């Protein structure tokens, strides 16, 4: 019995190698980042535009990062006019303000050291920001005008 256990333990590392190698590789997404259904995206973009954008026309590029059975769960959203990347989480109608999870993430082109980037969740290294922006641009585009956003959300204050 002891010999059988010893033999099994010796073979264990060989059995684990394929499992560990499989975990170490980057797994491609199982979905197209521009193919999703999102009942709340357009309305949430209107909210964001009405609350935070002074631009007459706003271009948003959405890259799904999590989709469940074709329904959007989470996405990165690149706002071209503001040069920001927003973290979006699908929320029901009426909760549009809650859809935006983090403060807008900006390129650290004006930051002098990685130490300062590490102290803030809204500044990301240039290479990471560029990768996210390219992923967003390869996603789905939405165009939202400030006038339609103000019509959808008339109580929003003017952005600074």
CSV table of C-alpha atoms in Angstrom, one decimal:
chain,number,residue,atom,x,y,z
A,1,UNK,CA,0.0,0.0,0.0
A,2,UNK,CA,2.8,2.4,0.9
A,3,UNK,CA,4.6,1.7,-2.4
A,4,UNK,CA,1.4,2.5,-4.3
A,5,UNK,CA,1.0,5.8,-2.5
A,6,UNK,CA,4.6,6.7,-3.1
A,7,UNK,CA,4.4,5.9,-6.8
A,8,UNK,CA,1.2,8.0,-7.1
A,9,UNK,CA,2.9,11.0,-5.4
A,10,UNK,CA,5.9,10.8,-7.8
A,11,UNK,CA,3.5,10.9,-10.7
A,12,UNK,CA,1.5,13.8,-9.3
A,13,UNK,CA,3.9,16.6,-10.6
A,14,UNK,CA,3.7,15.1,-14.1
A,15,UNK,CA,-0.1,15.2,-14.0
A,16,UNK,CA,-0.1,18.8,-12.8
A,17,UNK,CA,2.2,20.2,-15.5
A,18,UNK,CA,-0.5,20.4,-18.2
A,19,UNK,CA,-2.9,22.1,-15.7
A,20,UNK,CA,-0.3,24.7,-14.6
A,21,UNK,CA,0.8,25.4,-18.2
A,22,UNK,CA,-2.9,25.9,-19.2
A,23,UNK,CA,-3.4,28.4,-16.4
A,24,UNK,CA,-0.2,30.4,-17.2
A,25,UNK,CA,-1.3,31.2,-20.8
A,26,UNK,CA,-3.4,34.2,-21.6
A,27,UNK,CA,-6.8,33.0,-22.6
A,28,UNK,CA,-8.5,34.9,-25.4
A,29,UNK,CA,-11.9,36.3,-24.8
A,30,UNK,CA,-14.7,33.9,-25.6
A,31,UNK,CA,-16.8,36.7,-27.1
A,32,UNK,CA,-16.5,39.6,-29.6
A,33,UNK,CA,-16.0,42.8,-27.5
A,34,UNK,CA,-18.3,44.7,-29.8
A,35,UNK,CA,-21.1,42.1,-29.9
A,36,UNK,CA,-23.4,42.6,-27.0
A,37,UNK,CA,-26.8,43.7,-26.0
A,38,UNK,CA,-27.0,46.5,-23.5
A,39,UNK,CA,-30.3,48.1,-22.7
A,40,UNK,CA,-28.7,50.7,-20.4
A,41,UNK,CA,-25.6,51.8,-22.3
A,42,UNK,CA,-27.1,54.6,-24.4
A,43,UNK,CA,-29.0,56.0,-21.5
A,44,UNK,CA,-25.9,55.8,-19.2
A,45,UNK,CA,-23.9,57.6,-21.9
A,46,UNK,CA,-26.5,60.3,-22.1
A,47,UNK,CA,-26.3,60.7,-18.3
A,48,UNK,CA,-22.5,61.0,-18.4
A,49,UNK,CA,-22.7,63.5,-21.2
A,50,UNK,CA,-25.4,65.6,-19.4
A,51,UNK,CA,-23.5,65.6,-16.1
A,52,UNK,CA,-19.9,65.8,-17.2
A,53,UNK,CA,-19.4,66.9,-20.8
A,54,UNK,CA,-19.3,70.5,-22.2
A,55,UNK,CA,-18.9,69.2,-25.8
A,56,UNK,CA,-21.8,69.6,-28.3
A,57,UNK,CA,-21.1,66.1,-29.7
A,58,UNK,CA,-19.5,63.2,-27.8
A,59,UNK,CA,-18.0,60.0,-29.3
A,60,UNK,CA,-17.8,57.0,-27.1
A,61,UNK,CA,-16.2,53.7,-28.0
A,62,UNK,CA,-17.3,50.7,-25.9
A,63,UNK,CA,-15.3,47.4,-25.5
A,64,UNK,CA,-17.1,44.7,-23.5
A,65,UNK,CA,-14.9,43.1,-20.9
A,66,UNK,CA,-17.6,40.8,-19.5
A,67,UNK,CA,-20.7,39.4,-21.3
A,68,UNK,CA,-23.2,36.9,-20.0
A,69,UNK,CA,-25.3,35.1,-22.6
A,70,UNK,CA,-24.9,38.1,-25.0
A,71,UNK,CA,-25.9,40.6,-22.3
A,72,UNK,CA,-23.3,43.2,-21.4
A,73,UNK,CA,-22.1,43.0,-17.7
A,74,UNK,CA,-19.0,45.3,-17.7
A,75,UNK,CA,-17.1,47.4,-20.3
A,76,UNK,CA,-14.4,49.9,-20.8
A,77,UNK,CA,-15.6,53.1,-22.5
A,78,UNK,CA,-13.3,55.5,-24.2
A,79,UNK,CA,-14.6,59.1,-24.4
A,80,UNK,CA,-12.7,60.7,-27.3
A,81,UNK,CA,-13.5,64.3,-26.6
A,82,UNK,CA,-12.4,64.1,-22.9
A,83,UNK,CA,-9.5,61.6,-23.6
A,84,UNK,CA,-10.8,59.5,-20.7
A,85,UNK,CA,-11.4,55.8,-20.3
A,86,UNK,CA,-14.4,55.0,-18.1
A,87,UNK,CA,-15.2,51.7,-16.3
A,88,UNK,CA,-18.9,50.8,-16.9
A,89,UNK,CA,-21.1,48.3,-15.2
A,90,UNK,CA,-24.6,47.6,-16.5
A,91,UNK,CA,-27.3,48.9,-14.2
A,92,UNK,CA,-31.1,49.0,-14.5
A,93,UNK,CA,-32.9,52.1,-15.8
A,94,UNK,CA,-33.0,54.8,-13.2
A,95,UNK,CA,-29.5,53.9,-11.8
A,96,UNK,CA,-27.4,55.4,-14.6
A,97,UNK,CA,-25.2,57.3,-12.2
A,98,UNK,CA,-24.2,54.0,-10.6
A,99,UNK,CA,-23.0,52.6,-13.9
A,100,UNK,CA,-19.7,54.5,-13.7
A,101,UNK,CA,-17.5,52.6,-11.3
A,102,UNK,CA,-14.3,54.5,-11.1
A,103,UNK,CA,-13.2,58.0,-11.7
A,104,UNK,CA,-12.2,58.5,-15.4
A,105,UNK,CA,-8.8,56.9,-16.1
A,106,UNK,CA,-6.3,59.2,-17.9
A,107,UNK,CA,-3.0,58.8,-19.6
A,108,UNK,CA,-0.1,59.7,-17.3
A,109,UNK,CA,1.6,61.8,-20.0
A,110,UNK,CA,2.0,64.6,-17.5
A,111,UNK,CA,3.0,62.4,-14.5
A,112,UNK,CA,6.7,62.4,-13.6
A,113,UNK,CA,7.0,59.1,-11.8
A,114,UNK,CA,5.3,55.7,-11.5
A,115,UNK,CA,5.1,56.3,-7.7
A,116,UNK,CA,2.5,59.0,-8.2
A,117,UNK,CA,0.6,56.7,-10.6
A,118,UNK,CA,0.5,54.0,-7.9
A,119,UNK,CA,-1.2,56.4,-5.4
A,120,UNK,CA,-4.2,57.1,-7.6
A,121,UNK,CA,-6.7,54.8,-9.3
A,122,UNK,CA,-7.4,57.3,-12.1
A,123,UNK,CA,-3.9,57.5,-13.6
A,124,UNK,CA,-2.6,54.6,-15.5
A,125,UNK,CA,0.7,54.1,-17.3
A,126,UNK,CA,0.8,55.3,-20.9
A,127,UNK,CA,1.3,51.8,-22.4
A,128,UNK,CA,-1.7,50.4,-20.5
A,129,UNK,CA,-3.9,53.4,-21.3
A,130,UNK,CA,-3.0,53.1,-25.0
A,131,UNK,CA,-3.8,49.3,-25.0
A,132,UNK,CA,-7.2,50.0,-23.4
A,133,UNK,CA,-8.0,52.9,-25.8
A,134,UNK,CA,-7.2,50.6,-28.8
A,135,UNK,CA,-9.4,47.9,-27.4
A,136,UNK,CA,-12.3,50.4,-27.0
A,137,UNK,CA,-11.9,51.8,-30.5
A,138,UNK,CA,-12.2,48.3,-31.9
A,139,UNK,CA,-15.5,48.0,-30.0
A,140,UNK,CA,-18.8,49.7,-30.6
A,141,UNK,CA,-19.2,53.4,-31.3
A,142,UNK,CA,-21.9,55.6,-29.8
A,143,UNK,CA,-22.4,59.3,-30.6
A,144,UNK,CA,-24.3,61.4,-28.0
A,145,UNK,CA,-25.1,65.1,-28.5
A,146,UNK,CA,-25.3,67.3,-25.5
A,147,UNK,CA,-28.7,68.6,-26.4
A,148,UNK,CA,-30.2,65.0,-26.5
A,149,UNK,CA,-28.4,64.3,-23.2
A,150,UNK,CA,-29.9,67.4,-21.6
A,151,UNK,CA,-33.3,66.4,-22.9
A,152,UNK,CA,-33.0,62.9,-21.4
A,153,UNK,CA,-31.6,64.3,-18.1
A,154,UNK,CA,-32.9,67.8,-17.7
A,155,UNK,CA,-32.0,68.2,-14.0
A,156,UNK,CA,-28.3,67.7,-14.5
A,157,UNK,CA,-26.0,70.6,-13.7
A,158,UNK,CA,-23.7,72.3,-16.2
A,159,UNK,CA,-20.2,70.7,-16.2
A,160,UNK,CA,-17.3,72.9,-15.2
